Short mmCIF file of C-alpha atoms and ligand atoms in Angstrom, two decimals:
data_model
loop_
_atom_site.label_atom_id
_atom_site.label_comp_id
_atom_site.label_asym_id
_atom_site.label_seq_id
_atom_site.Cartn_x
_atom_site.Cartn_y
_atom_site.Cartn_z
CA MET A 1 -9.23 21.76 -12.41
CA VAL A 2 -8.25 18.38 -10.57
CA ASN A 3 -10.46 16.19 -9.70
CA ASN A 4 -11.25 14.25 -6.86
CA ASP A 5 -9.25 11.01 -7.87
CA ASP A 6 -6.39 12.94 -8.47
CA GLN A 7 -6.44 15.04 -5.58
CA PHE A 8 -6.46 12.11 -3.28
CA LYS A 9 -3.57 10.31 -5.19
CA LYS A 10 -1.70 13.63 -4.54
CA VAL A 11 -2.72 13.21 -0.76
CA ILE A 12 -1.37 9.59 -1.38
CA SER A 13 1.91 10.65 -2.61
CA HIS A 14 2.41 13.48 -0.74
CA ALA A 15 2.22 12.08 2.95
CA LYS A 16 4.73 9.39 1.74
CA GLU A 17 7.35 11.82 -0.02
CA TYR A 18 7.10 14.53 3.02
CA GLY A 19 7.68 12.13 5.82
CA TYR A 20 3.67 11.37 7.12
CA VAL A 21 2.34 7.81 6.18
CA PHE A 22 4.60 5.02 4.93
CA PRO A 23 2.58 1.34 4.15
CA SER A 24 3.55 -0.62 6.87
CA SER A 25 6.22 -2.66 5.74
CA GLU A 26 6.64 -1.65 2.89
CA ILE A 27 10.12 -4.01 2.06
CA TYR A 28 7.85 -6.88 2.08
CA ASP A 29 5.16 -5.02 -0.62
CA GLY A 30 3.28 -3.62 2.69
CA LEU A 31 0.44 -5.20 4.76
CA SER A 32 -3.25 -4.07 3.56
CA ALA A 33 -5.11 -1.42 5.42
CA VAL A 34 -2.39 -0.86 7.73
CA TYR A 35 0.20 2.19 7.69
CA ASP A 36 3.41 3.80 9.89
CA TYR A 37 3.51 7.39 10.61
CA ALA A 38 6.95 9.18 9.67
CA GLN A 39 9.19 11.36 11.62
CA ASN A 40 6.58 14.29 10.30
CA GLY A 41 3.34 12.40 10.26
CA VAL A 42 3.69 11.16 14.20
CA GLU A 43 3.78 15.12 14.89
CA LEU A 44 0.58 15.85 13.52
CA LYS A 45 -0.54 12.98 14.84
CA LYS A 46 0.55 13.81 18.86
CA ASN A 47 -0.58 17.60 18.04
CA ILE A 48 -3.87 16.37 16.86
CA ARG A 49 -4.47 14.20 20.03
CA ASP A 50 -3.27 16.99 22.53
CA TYR A 51 -5.28 19.12 21.03
CA TRP A 52 -8.69 16.48 21.44
CA TRP A 53 -7.18 15.59 24.79
CA LYS A 54 -6.72 19.13 26.15
CA ALA A 55 -10.58 20.33 24.95
CA MET A 56 -11.65 17.47 26.49
CA VAL A 57 -10.20 17.00 29.79
CA GLN A 58 -8.23 19.87 30.27
CA MET A 59 -10.90 22.28 29.17
CA HIS A 60 -13.72 20.10 31.85
CA ASP A 61 -13.55 19.92 35.03
CA ASN A 62 -15.81 16.74 34.75
CA ILE A 63 -13.53 14.66 32.69
CA VAL A 64 -10.92 13.03 33.63
CA GLY A 65 -8.78 10.33 31.50
CA ILE A 66 -7.88 6.66 31.37
CA ASP A 67 -5.51 4.56 29.51
CA ALA A 68 -7.31 1.07 29.77
CA ALA A 69 -5.02 -2.23 28.30
CA ILE A 70 -5.93 -3.31 24.76
CA PHE A 71 -6.48 -7.22 26.04
CA MET A 72 -8.83 -7.18 28.03
CA HIS A 73 -11.11 -9.83 29.77
CA PRO A 74 -12.94 -11.93 27.02
CA THR A 75 -16.60 -11.68 28.35
CA THR A 76 -16.33 -8.03 28.35
CA TRP A 77 -17.44 -8.74 24.66
CA LYS A 78 -19.64 -11.11 24.96
CA ALA A 79 -21.49 -8.24 26.98
CA SER A 80 -21.00 -5.47 24.97
CA GLY A 81 -22.74 -7.50 22.37
CA HIS A 82 -19.53 -7.47 19.80
CA VAL A 83 -18.99 -10.96 19.77
CA ASP A 84 -23.37 -11.34 18.44
CA ALA A 85 -23.66 -8.72 16.79
CA PHE A 86 -20.49 -6.66 15.62
CA ASN A 87 -20.72 -7.19 11.80
CA ASP A 88 -20.71 -5.96 8.63
CA PRO A 89 -22.94 -7.71 6.10
CA LEU A 90 -20.43 -8.79 3.22
CA ILE A 91 -21.03 -9.56 -0.56
CA ASP A 92 -18.74 -11.24 -3.02
CA ASN A 93 -18.78 -10.89 -6.82
CA LYS A 94 -18.41 -14.15 -8.47
CA ASP A 95 -16.61 -13.29 -11.92
CA SER A 96 -14.53 -10.48 -10.15
CA LYS A 97 -13.96 -12.81 -6.70
CA LYS A 98 -14.01 -8.97 -5.22
CA ARG A 99 -15.39 -8.44 -1.88
CA TYR A 100 -17.52 -5.55 -0.46
CA ARG A 101 -19.92 -4.56 2.07
CA ALA A 102 -23.36 -5.03 0.85
CA ASP A 103 -24.41 -1.35 2.57
CA VAL A 104 -21.85 0.58 1.07
CA LEU A 105 -22.96 -0.72 -2.47
CA VAL A 106 -25.98 0.93 -1.83
CA GLU A 107 -25.03 3.74 -0.42
CA ASP A 108 -22.75 4.80 -2.82
CA TYR A 109 -25.38 4.27 -5.27
CA CYS A 110 -27.07 6.98 -3.15
CA ALA A 111 -24.62 9.33 -3.71
CA LYS A 112 -24.23 8.94 -7.02
CA ILE A 113 -27.94 10.60 -6.59
CA GLU A 114 -26.62 12.74 -4.57
CA ALA A 115 -24.38 14.15 -7.37
CA LYS A 116 -26.81 14.38 -9.61
CA ILE A 117 -28.65 16.63 -7.31
CA ASP A 118 -26.41 18.90 -7.06
CA LYS A 119 -25.36 19.22 -10.38
CA GLU A 120 -28.44 20.47 -10.89
CA VAL A 121 -27.96 22.51 -7.99
CA GLU A 122 -24.81 24.13 -9.49
CA LYS A 123 -26.59 24.64 -13.07
CA ALA A 124 -30.13 26.66 -11.05
CA ALA A 125 -27.39 28.75 -9.50
CA LYS A 126 -25.59 29.96 -12.86
CA ARG A 127 -28.94 29.75 -14.30
CA PHE A 128 -30.47 32.23 -11.87
CA GLY A 129 -27.10 34.09 -10.51
CA ASP A 130 -27.48 36.66 -7.65
CA ALA A 131 -31.67 35.78 -7.54
CA PHE A 132 -30.67 31.82 -6.51
CA ASN A 133 -32.25 30.79 -3.35
CA LYS A 134 -30.88 27.12 -2.84
CA GLN A 135 -32.84 26.01 0.17
CA GLU A 136 -36.44 26.91 -2.24
CA PHE A 137 -34.45 25.14 -5.13
CA ILE A 138 -34.68 21.81 -3.49
CA THR A 139 -37.43 22.01 -2.28
CA THR A 140 -39.52 22.83 -5.38
CA ASN A 141 -37.46 21.30 -7.96
CA GLN A 142 -39.56 18.10 -8.70
CA ARG A 143 -36.82 16.44 -10.62
CA VAL A 144 -34.15 17.24 -7.11
CA VAL A 145 -37.59 16.10 -5.08
CA ASP A 146 -37.75 12.85 -6.83
CA TYR A 147 -33.86 12.54 -6.64
CA GLN A 148 -34.04 12.85 -3.06
CA ALA A 149 -37.35 10.54 -2.41
CA LYS A 150 -35.73 8.23 -3.94
CA ILE A 151 -32.50 8.34 -1.23
CA GLU A 152 -34.68 8.50 1.23
CA SER A 153 -36.75 5.59 0.55
CA ILE A 154 -33.82 3.49 -0.17
CA LEU A 155 -31.69 4.08 2.73
CA SER A 156 -35.24 3.30 4.44
CA ARG A 157 -35.35 0.04 3.57
CA LEU A 158 -31.28 -0.97 3.90
CA GLY A 159 -31.84 0.66 7.59
CA LYS A 160 -34.39 -1.96 8.46
CA SER A 161 -33.48 -5.05 6.32
CA LEU A 162 -30.03 -4.61 8.34
CA GLU A 163 -31.58 -4.21 11.83
CA ASN A 164 -34.20 -7.12 11.08
CA GLU A 165 -31.29 -9.00 9.93
CA ASP A 166 -32.89 -9.48 6.94
CA LEU A 167 -30.02 -10.33 4.38
CA ALA A 168 -32.08 -11.78 1.40
CA ASP A 169 -33.49 -8.08 0.99
CA VAL A 170 -30.73 -6.34 0.98
CA LYS A 171 -29.14 -8.55 -1.86
CA ALA A 172 -32.95 -7.94 -3.38
CA LEU A 173 -32.26 -4.44 -2.90
CA ILE A 174 -28.63 -4.81 -4.72
CA GLU A 175 -30.66 -6.60 -7.20
CA GLU A 176 -33.21 -3.90 -8.16
CA LEU A 177 -31.18 -1.39 -8.24
CA GLU A 178 -29.05 -2.90 -10.57
CA ILE A 179 -25.61 -2.17 -8.46
CA ALA A 180 -22.38 -3.34 -10.45
CA ASP A 181 -19.28 -4.08 -9.46
CA PRO A 182 -17.36 -0.80 -9.27
CA LEU A 183 -14.46 -2.54 -10.72
CA THR A 184 -16.31 -4.77 -13.80
CA GLY A 185 -19.47 -4.02 -14.00
CA SER A 186 -20.84 -7.60 -13.59
CA ARG A 187 -23.64 -7.79 -11.86
CA ASN A 188 -23.21 -11.75 -10.74
CA TRP A 189 -23.39 -11.64 -7.02
CA THR A 190 -23.53 -13.90 -4.07
CA GLU A 191 -25.89 -14.43 -1.43
CA VAL A 192 -25.02 -11.53 1.68
CA LYS A 193 -23.82 -12.24 4.42
CA GLN A 194 -22.90 -11.22 8.15
CA PHE A 195 -19.30 -11.15 8.94
CA ASN A 196 -17.55 -11.01 12.51
CA LEU A 197 -15.18 -7.25 12.55
CA MET A 198 -13.14 -8.62 15.18
CA PHE A 199 -9.36 -9.95 15.38
CA GLY A 200 -8.91 -12.93 17.87
CA THR A 201 -5.44 -14.06 19.23
CA LYS A 202 -4.18 -15.84 22.06
CA ILE A 203 -2.86 -15.51 25.60
CA GLY A 204 -0.19 -17.89 27.41
CA ALA A 205 2.22 -19.80 27.36
CA SER A 206 1.26 -23.57 26.35
CA ALA A 207 -1.56 -24.68 23.61
CA GLU A 208 -3.68 -26.34 26.66
CA HIS A 209 -3.32 -23.50 29.03
CA SER A 210 -4.27 -20.67 26.56
CA THR A 211 -7.34 -18.72 26.66
CA ASP A 212 -9.07 -16.82 23.29
CA LEU A 213 -8.86 -13.33 24.05
CA TYR A 214 -10.10 -10.67 20.84
CA LEU A 215 -7.66 -7.83 19.81
CA ARG A 216 -10.58 -4.21 21.46
CA PRO A 217 -12.46 -3.78 18.54
CA GLU A 218 -13.24 -0.03 19.70
CA THR A 219 -11.63 1.99 23.09
CA ALA A 220 -15.40 2.64 25.02
CA GLN A 221 -15.32 -0.78 26.66
CA GLY A 222 -12.08 0.14 28.49
CA ILE A 223 -13.55 2.45 30.49
CA PHE A 224 -17.13 1.04 30.92
CA VAL A 225 -15.65 -1.64 33.05
CA ASN A 226 -13.66 1.53 34.80
CA PHE A 227 -16.89 3.27 35.22
CA LEU A 228 -17.25 2.60 39.36
CA ASN A 229 -13.12 2.59 39.59
CA VAL A 230 -12.80 5.96 38.81
CA GLN A 231 -15.61 7.90 40.18
CA LYS A 232 -14.93 6.25 43.66
CA THR A 233 -11.33 7.10 43.30
CA GLY A 234 -11.79 10.40 41.57
CA ARG A 235 -14.88 11.03 43.81
CA MET A 236 -16.56 12.07 40.13
CA LYS A 237 -20.34 13.49 40.48
CA ILE A 238 -22.39 12.37 37.85
CA PRO A 239 -22.55 14.14 34.99
CA PHE A 240 -19.12 12.94 34.06
CA GLY A 241 -16.86 11.72 31.04
CA ILE A 242 -14.30 9.45 31.10
CA ALA A 243 -12.14 10.30 28.35
CA GLN A 244 -9.55 7.72 26.78
CA THR A 245 -7.35 7.78 23.52
CA GLY A 246 -6.27 4.38 21.79
CA LYS A 247 -5.26 1.88 19.06
CA ALA A 248 -8.93 -0.43 18.76
CA PHE A 249 -8.34 -2.84 15.68
CA ARG A 250 -11.16 -4.32 13.35
CA ASN A 251 -11.20 -6.87 10.44
CA GLU A 252 -12.81 -4.53 7.40
CA ILE A 253 -13.77 -6.30 4.99
CA VAL A 254 -13.18 -3.26 2.57
CA ALA A 255 -10.31 -1.10 3.16
CA ARG A 256 -8.93 0.59 -0.32
CA GLN A 257 -9.25 4.34 1.48
CA PHE A 258 -5.48 4.87 2.13
CA ILE A 259 -5.41 5.76 6.71
CA PHE A 260 -9.74 6.40 6.01
CA ARG A 261 -10.36 2.94 7.02
CA MET A 262 -7.91 1.24 8.35
CA ARG A 263 -7.84 -2.29 10.40
CA GLU A 264 -5.47 -1.01 13.35
CA PHE A 265 -6.33 2.56 13.88
CA GLU A 266 -6.39 4.85 16.72
CA GLN A 267 -9.68 6.11 18.58
CA MET A 268 -9.83 9.09 20.96
CA GLU A 269 -13.22 8.33 22.96
CA MET A 270 -14.97 9.85 25.56
CA GLN A 271 -18.29 8.40 27.82
CA PHE A 272 -20.54 10.86 29.94
CA PHE A 273 -21.81 9.58 32.51
CA ILE A 274 -25.59 10.86 32.89
CA LYS A 275 -28.91 10.89 34.72
CA PRO A 276 -31.34 8.81 32.81
CA GLY A 277 -33.55 10.96 31.20
CA THR A 278 -31.10 13.76 30.38
CA GLN A 279 -29.54 11.93 27.46
CA GLN A 280 -31.27 14.42 24.97
CA GLU A 281 -30.03 17.33 26.42
CA TRP A 282 -27.07 16.12 26.47
CA TYR A 283 -27.12 14.77 22.89
CA ASP A 284 -27.63 18.42 21.93
CA TYR A 285 -24.87 19.29 24.21
CA TRP A 286 -21.96 17.04 22.99
CA LYS A 287 -23.28 17.69 19.25
CA GLU A 288 -22.72 21.47 19.18
CA THR A 289 -19.68 21.15 21.36
CA ARG A 290 -17.88 18.54 19.28
CA LEU A 291 -19.06 20.56 16.13
CA LYS A 292 -17.19 23.95 17.42
CA TRP A 293 -14.10 22.05 18.31
CA HIS A 294 -14.11 20.90 14.62
CA GLN A 295 -14.40 24.39 13.69
CA SER A 296 -12.01 25.64 15.36
CA LEU A 297 -9.02 24.55 13.37
CA GLY A 298 -10.83 27.04 10.40
CA LEU A 299 -10.72 24.10 8.10
CA GLY A 300 -14.17 25.74 6.36
CA ASP A 301 -17.32 25.13 8.23
CA GLU A 302 -19.08 24.23 4.69
CA ASN A 303 -16.78 21.36 4.98
CA TYR A 304 -19.03 19.41 8.31
CA ARG A 305 -22.02 18.57 7.70
CA PHE A 306 -24.70 15.88 10.15
CA HIS A 307 -25.68 12.63 9.50
CA ASN A 308 -28.56 11.38 11.44
CA HIS A 309 -28.39 7.16 11.53
CA GLU A 310 -30.84 5.40 10.59
CA LYS A 311 -29.81 2.15 11.57
CA LEU A 312 -29.15 2.51 15.68
CA ALA A 313 -26.38 0.13 17.15
CA HIS A 314 -28.28 -2.14 19.11
CA TYR A 315 -27.30 0.07 22.49
CA ALA A 316 -28.36 3.34 21.21
CA ASP A 317 -31.42 5.47 21.09
CA ALA A 318 -30.18 7.88 19.06
CA ALA A 319 -27.43 8.22 17.02
CA CYS A 320 -25.20 10.88 14.46
CA ASP A 321 -21.85 11.26 12.51
CA ILE A 322 -19.98 14.21 12.29
CA GLU A 323 -19.22 14.14 8.35
CA PHE A 324 -16.51 15.55 6.87
CA LYS A 325 -15.97 16.22 3.01
CA PHE A 326 -12.96 14.07 1.84
CA PRO A 327 -11.26 14.15 -1.53
CA PHE A 328 -13.92 11.30 -2.01
CA GLY A 329 -16.86 12.96 -0.72
CA PHE A 330 -18.70 13.91 3.05
CA LYS A 331 -18.08 10.83 5.02
CA GLU A 332 -18.26 10.15 9.13
CA LEU A 333 -15.39 11.35 10.81
CA GLU A 334 -16.91 11.07 14.55
CA GLY A 335 -19.56 9.58 15.56
CA ILE A 336 -22.08 10.85 18.90
CA HIS A 337 -23.81 8.27 20.39
CA SER A 338 -27.10 8.22 22.77
CA ARG A 339 -25.70 4.77 24.33
CA THR A 340 -28.51 4.63 27.07
CA ASP A 341 -27.50 2.16 29.57
CA PHE A 342 -27.26 -0.48 27.79
CA ASP A 343 -23.18 -1.24 28.42
CA LEU A 344 -23.47 -1.26 31.81
CA SER A 345 -26.36 -2.80 32.91
CA GLN A 346 -24.99 -5.59 30.78
CA HIS A 347 -21.09 -5.65 32.03
CA GLU A 348 -23.66 -5.24 35.81
CA LYS A 349 -25.08 -8.66 34.43
CA TYR A 350 -22.13 -10.21 33.23
CA SER A 351 -19.75 -9.78 35.93
CA GLY A 352 -22.35 -9.80 38.37
CA LYS A 353 -20.86 -6.50 40.53
CA LYS A 354 -23.09 -3.71 40.81
CA LEU A 355 -22.26 -0.38 38.83
CA GLN A 356 -24.08 1.81 40.32
CA TYR A 357 -24.33 5.23 40.76
CA PHE A 358 -25.88 6.75 43.83
CA ASP A 359 -26.62 10.15 43.22
CA PRO A 360 -27.06 12.43 46.63
CA GLU A 361 -29.92 14.66 45.38
CA GLU A 362 -31.67 12.24 44.22
CA ASN A 363 -31.22 9.97 47.08
CA LYS A 364 -30.95 6.83 45.34
CA SER A 365 -28.93 4.41 43.95
CA TYR A 366 -29.06 3.89 39.18
CA VAL A 367 -27.28 2.78 36.19
CA PRO A 368 -26.44 6.37 34.73
CA TYR A 369 -27.25 6.22 30.95
CA VAL A 370 -23.99 7.48 28.62
CA LEU A 371 -23.24 9.59 26.14
CA GLU A 372 -20.78 9.00 23.67
CA THR A 373 -18.44 11.06 21.82
CA SER A 374 -15.91 8.92 19.71
CA ILE A 375 -13.67 9.99 16.86
CA GLY A 376 -10.91 7.96 14.50
CA LEU A 377 -7.60 10.04 15.51
CA ASP A 378 -6.01 8.82 11.69
CA ARG A 379 -9.34 10.25 10.02
CA MET A 380 -9.05 13.08 11.77
CA PHE A 381 -5.81 13.41 10.79
CA LEU A 382 -6.68 12.11 6.73
CA ALA A 383 -9.40 15.58 7.26
CA VAL A 384 -6.76 17.68 8.12
CA PHE A 385 -4.45 16.74 5.67
CA SER A 386 -6.42 16.63 2.88
CA ASN A 387 -8.20 19.67 3.51
CA SER A 388 -4.39 21.14 3.82
CA LEU A 389 -2.98 20.42 0.51
CA VAL A 390 -2.95 22.55 -2.28
CA GLU A 391 -1.31 23.46 -5.26
CA GLU A 392 -1.44 27.90 -5.35
CA GLU A 393 -1.19 30.12 -8.48
CA LEU A 394 1.66 32.33 -8.08
CA ASP A 395 1.88 36.26 -9.53
CA ASN A 396 4.65 35.14 -11.69
CA ASN A 397 2.70 32.32 -13.10
CA THR A 398 4.29 29.67 -11.66
CA THR A 399 2.45 26.83 -8.64
CA ARG A 400 3.49 26.23 -5.25
CA THR A 401 2.98 23.32 -3.15
CA VAL A 402 1.03 24.48 -0.14
CA LEU A 403 0.44 22.14 3.06
CA LYS A 404 -2.12 25.09 4.95
CA LEU A 405 -2.17 23.19 8.24
CA PRO A 406 -3.96 24.95 10.81
CA ALA A 407 -0.68 26.38 12.62
CA VAL A 408 -1.52 24.56 16.15
CA LEU A 409 -1.21 21.58 14.29
CA ALA A 410 1.88 21.68 12.31
CA PRO A 411 4.91 18.81 12.97
CA PHE A 412 7.62 22.33 12.74
CA LYS A 413 6.25 25.54 13.80
CA ALA A 414 9.25 27.55 12.13
CA ALA A 415 12.08 26.71 10.30
CA VAL A 416 15.37 28.73 10.84
CA LEU A 417 17.49 28.94 7.06
CA PRO A 418 21.03 30.29 7.22
CA LEU A 419 20.91 32.73 3.66
CA VAL A 420 24.63 30.79 3.26
CA LYS A 421 26.37 28.29 4.45
CA LYS A 422 29.12 30.93 5.40
CA ASP A 423 30.38 33.98 7.47
CA GLY A 424 29.39 32.89 10.83
CA LEU A 425 25.39 32.55 9.88
CA PRO A 426 24.76 28.95 10.40
CA GLU A 427 26.46 29.49 14.02
CA ILE A 428 23.37 32.30 14.63
CA ALA A 429 20.87 29.81 13.61
CA LYS A 430 21.49 27.12 15.18
CA ASP A 431 21.76 29.37 18.17
CA ILE A 432 17.59 30.66 17.34
CA VAL A 433 17.16 26.94 16.80
CA ASN A 434 17.95 26.58 20.28
CA GLN A 435 16.79 28.54 22.21
CA LEU A 436 13.47 28.04 20.33
CA LYS A 437 13.41 24.38 20.97
CA TRP A 438 12.63 24.98 24.23
CA ASP A 439 9.03 26.07 23.66
CA PHE A 440 8.68 24.62 20.06
CA ASN A 441 9.58 21.85 17.64
CA VAL A 442 11.81 23.94 15.06
CA ASP A 443 13.79 22.97 11.89
CA TYR A 444 16.92 23.48 10.80
CA ASP A 445 17.79 23.87 6.73
CA GLU A 446 20.61 25.17 5.00
CA LYS A 447 20.49 23.27 1.88
CA ASP A 448 19.78 24.71 -1.63
CA ALA A 449 18.70 28.03 -2.34
CA VAL A 450 16.77 29.94 -0.08
CA GLY A 451 14.12 30.13 -2.84
CA ARG A 452 14.19 26.16 -2.56
CA ARG A 453 13.89 25.91 1.47
CA TYR A 454 10.87 28.30 1.65
CA ARG A 455 9.46 25.84 -1.09
CA ARG A 456 10.24 22.62 1.07
CA GLN A 457 9.12 24.04 4.05
CA ASP A 458 5.39 25.61 2.53
CA ALA A 459 4.72 21.79 1.05
CA ASN A 460 5.94 20.70 5.02
CA GLY A 461 3.69 22.54 6.50
CA THR A 462 5.92 24.46 8.46
CA PRO A 463 4.28 28.30 9.46
CA PHE A 464 7.17 29.91 10.40
CA CYS A 465 10.59 30.91 8.09
CA ILE A 466 13.12 32.84 9.60
CA THR A 467 16.17 33.49 8.13
CA VAL A 468 20.02 34.62 9.23
CA ASP A 469 21.30 37.29 7.12
CA HIS A 470 24.45 39.69 6.64
CA GLU A 471 22.23 42.40 8.07
CA THR A 472 21.70 40.33 11.38
CA LEU A 473 25.08 40.33 12.14
CA GLU A 474 25.42 44.08 12.86
CA ASP A 475 21.65 44.54 13.99
CA GLN A 476 20.47 40.62 15.53
CA THR A 477 17.15 41.41 13.17
CA VAL A 478 16.33 38.10 10.94
CA THR A 479 13.35 38.26 8.09
CA ILE A 480 9.94 36.08 9.62
CA ARG A 481 7.82 34.58 6.41
CA HIS A 482 4.46 33.60 6.79
CA ARG A 483 3.67 30.59 4.94
CA ASP A 484 0.34 31.54 4.09
CA THR A 485 0.60 35.49 2.97
CA MET A 486 4.74 34.30 2.04
CA GLU A 487 4.51 38.25 3.78
CA GLN A 488 8.00 38.84 5.23
CA LYS A 489 9.00 40.91 8.02
CA ARG A 490 12.44 42.11 9.82
CA VAL A 491 12.13 41.22 13.69
CA LYS A 492 13.92 40.79 16.37
CA ILE A 493 15.58 37.51 17.67
CA ASP A 494 14.53 38.49 20.89
CA GLU A 495 10.96 38.69 19.20
CA LEU A 496 10.77 35.70 17.74
CA ARG A 497 9.56 33.01 20.44
CA ASP A 498 6.22 35.27 20.89
CA LEU A 499 4.93 36.20 17.57
CA ILE A 500 5.13 32.58 16.61
CA LYS A 501 3.83 31.59 20.36
CA GLN A 502 0.74 34.05 19.28
CA GLU A 503 -0.32 31.91 16.76
CA VAL A 504 0.53 28.21 17.40
CA ASP A 505 -0.71 28.14 20.78
CA MET A 506 -3.76 25.91 21.53
CA LYS A 507 -5.16 28.72 23.69
CA HIS A 508 -5.64 31.13 20.91
CA TRP A 509 -6.86 28.16 19.14
CA LEU A 510 -9.27 26.54 21.09
CA MET A 511 -10.77 29.85 22.35
CA LYS A 512 -12.24 29.93 18.94
CA MET A 513 -14.73 27.76 19.86
P1 ATP B 601 -18.27 3.19 9.81
O1 ATP B 601 -19.44 3.28 9.52
O2 ATP B 601 -16.72 3.96 8.29
O3 ATP B 601 -17.31 1.56 9.04
P2 ATP B 601 -18.03 2.88 12.52
O4 ATP B 601 -19.77 4.02 12.74
O5 ATP B 601 -18.18 2.12 12.68
O6 ATP B 601 -17.47 3.97 11.03
P3 ATP B 601 -18.04 3.85 15.10
O7 ATP B 601 -17.51 2.85 15.75
O8 ATP B 601 -19.19 4.71 15.86
O9 ATP B 601 -17.37 3.45 13.72
O10 ATP B 601 -16.39 4.17 15.31
C1 ATP B 601 -16.15 6.19 15.58
C2 ATP B 601 -15.10 6.54 14.70
O11 ATP B 601 -13.83 5.34 14.53
C3 ATP B 601 -14.96 6.73 13.53
O12 ATP B 601 -16.04 7.99 13.02
C4 ATP B 601 -14.19 7.27 13.00
O13 ATP B 601 -13.90 7.67 12.83
C5 ATP B 601 -13.35 6.24 13.36
N1 ATP B 601 -13.36 4.67 12.87
C6 ATP B 601 -13.66 3.36 12.67
N2 ATP B 601 -12.99 2.37 11.85
C7 ATP B 601 -12.15 2.91 11.16
C8 ATP B 601 -11.16 2.23 10.82
N3 ATP B 601 -11.36 1.04 10.31
N4 ATP B 601 -9.83 3.32 9.97
C9 ATP B 601 -10.14 4.22 10.36
N5 ATP B 601 -11.07 4.66 11.43
C10 ATP B 601 -12.16 4.31 12.11
#
């Protein structure tokens, strides 16, 4: 059985070997926490983005999209609170000279206690067999109850200290828990300091005339500053949403988890403008709707959970994460935040412009409240990719590597393979590619024995292989092989389009929501 570290290493090397993700500027030894999407990665990423866009924008009459610039007027970030408060608490280890996020050290400590709980549960499940009731066990077993209480007390103290900017207490907590540098075991820590995550840059041709700018650390503010423009030109009625996908930049303190935490990444965000007082209802609605979107992809319902925020960001009155089981454990994949009227009110204050909505039903104007859903596209990519990569034992005692990507997201929907490189088979195969490529991204592969080509397409996540053989010359039929079941069927060339469409069509997948 492979452990999680090994599994994660496999994910990273598979992503490189199969042309999904490369380290940025690798010939110069790469750039820390920056990655490039390669020929297959760019397709997978685009398909995830399209899947999100279709579910959020096309399928909601009251949600529209925008594409705001990455550069924004610098006052935006004063108003949003990012200049003053977009910080992470950092701590250095004096011996190893390694830098960590203080809150993450404490959270990782709690994750270890959680792993102990999981062990207890596993042991008990074995002992009690079919009669095992997990819920009863974790609420009554004294050891588990104590572990749980310990986690809660630590996280609640961390939350309070961070909220009160009491960094000395965060340090005290690390010392009391005897948390050591995970790499060296040293407990020789510096004080905890705040570190602003925004990247600064300059705009303008000469030094005297340049203005300081930030690279946006989130896409949301581009939506807030355009709220009134969109509402008026689109004649939008509350409740309505504005969606956007695009790059965001954060100078992350620690970024060692491949594309999970990058310094340049892409977000898919939607701000839903609502009547004040209705935020609980919409918070519940969007939690449920977003979870269903994730579940529609079939990565396993048990791999998702909600995590309520202990420490609320400066703008939120309720917030939770949808966490996903990555190879390194459950971690945030998407955030759902009830942002109140914080952002629009702040932009009113700093710009001096009214950002209000006249509600004809109420016959009055107000600053709308906002419900936000925010997901990292790269994190979603990692969730899909890592979950899909499996080593399968086959009947004949061999194994195969399969990338079981949801067919709707796979870079290539089918590969067309002539059995041999002669007798007119390549010509027919290319003809099939030419017919299918109007509808799908299709690969053509004639190199190596057909068995090896199947393996290659399996490892690349291609849901269908279509093989052209000598029978094709006689009756216009081909075999179509299914990636996951490896079943093969003989079908007419004319039937291929519909057969593939049935399984890769977004509608078929989104209808599961
Ligand atoms: P974390 O606690 O992991 O730093 P966050 O709470 O700061 O994340 P948000 O500000 O809520 O994240 O951003 C929304 C989403 O953007 C996250 O759920 C995540 O999917 C994604 N995201 C945030 N930071 C990064 C990053 N450095 N690299 C990749 N994706 C990110």
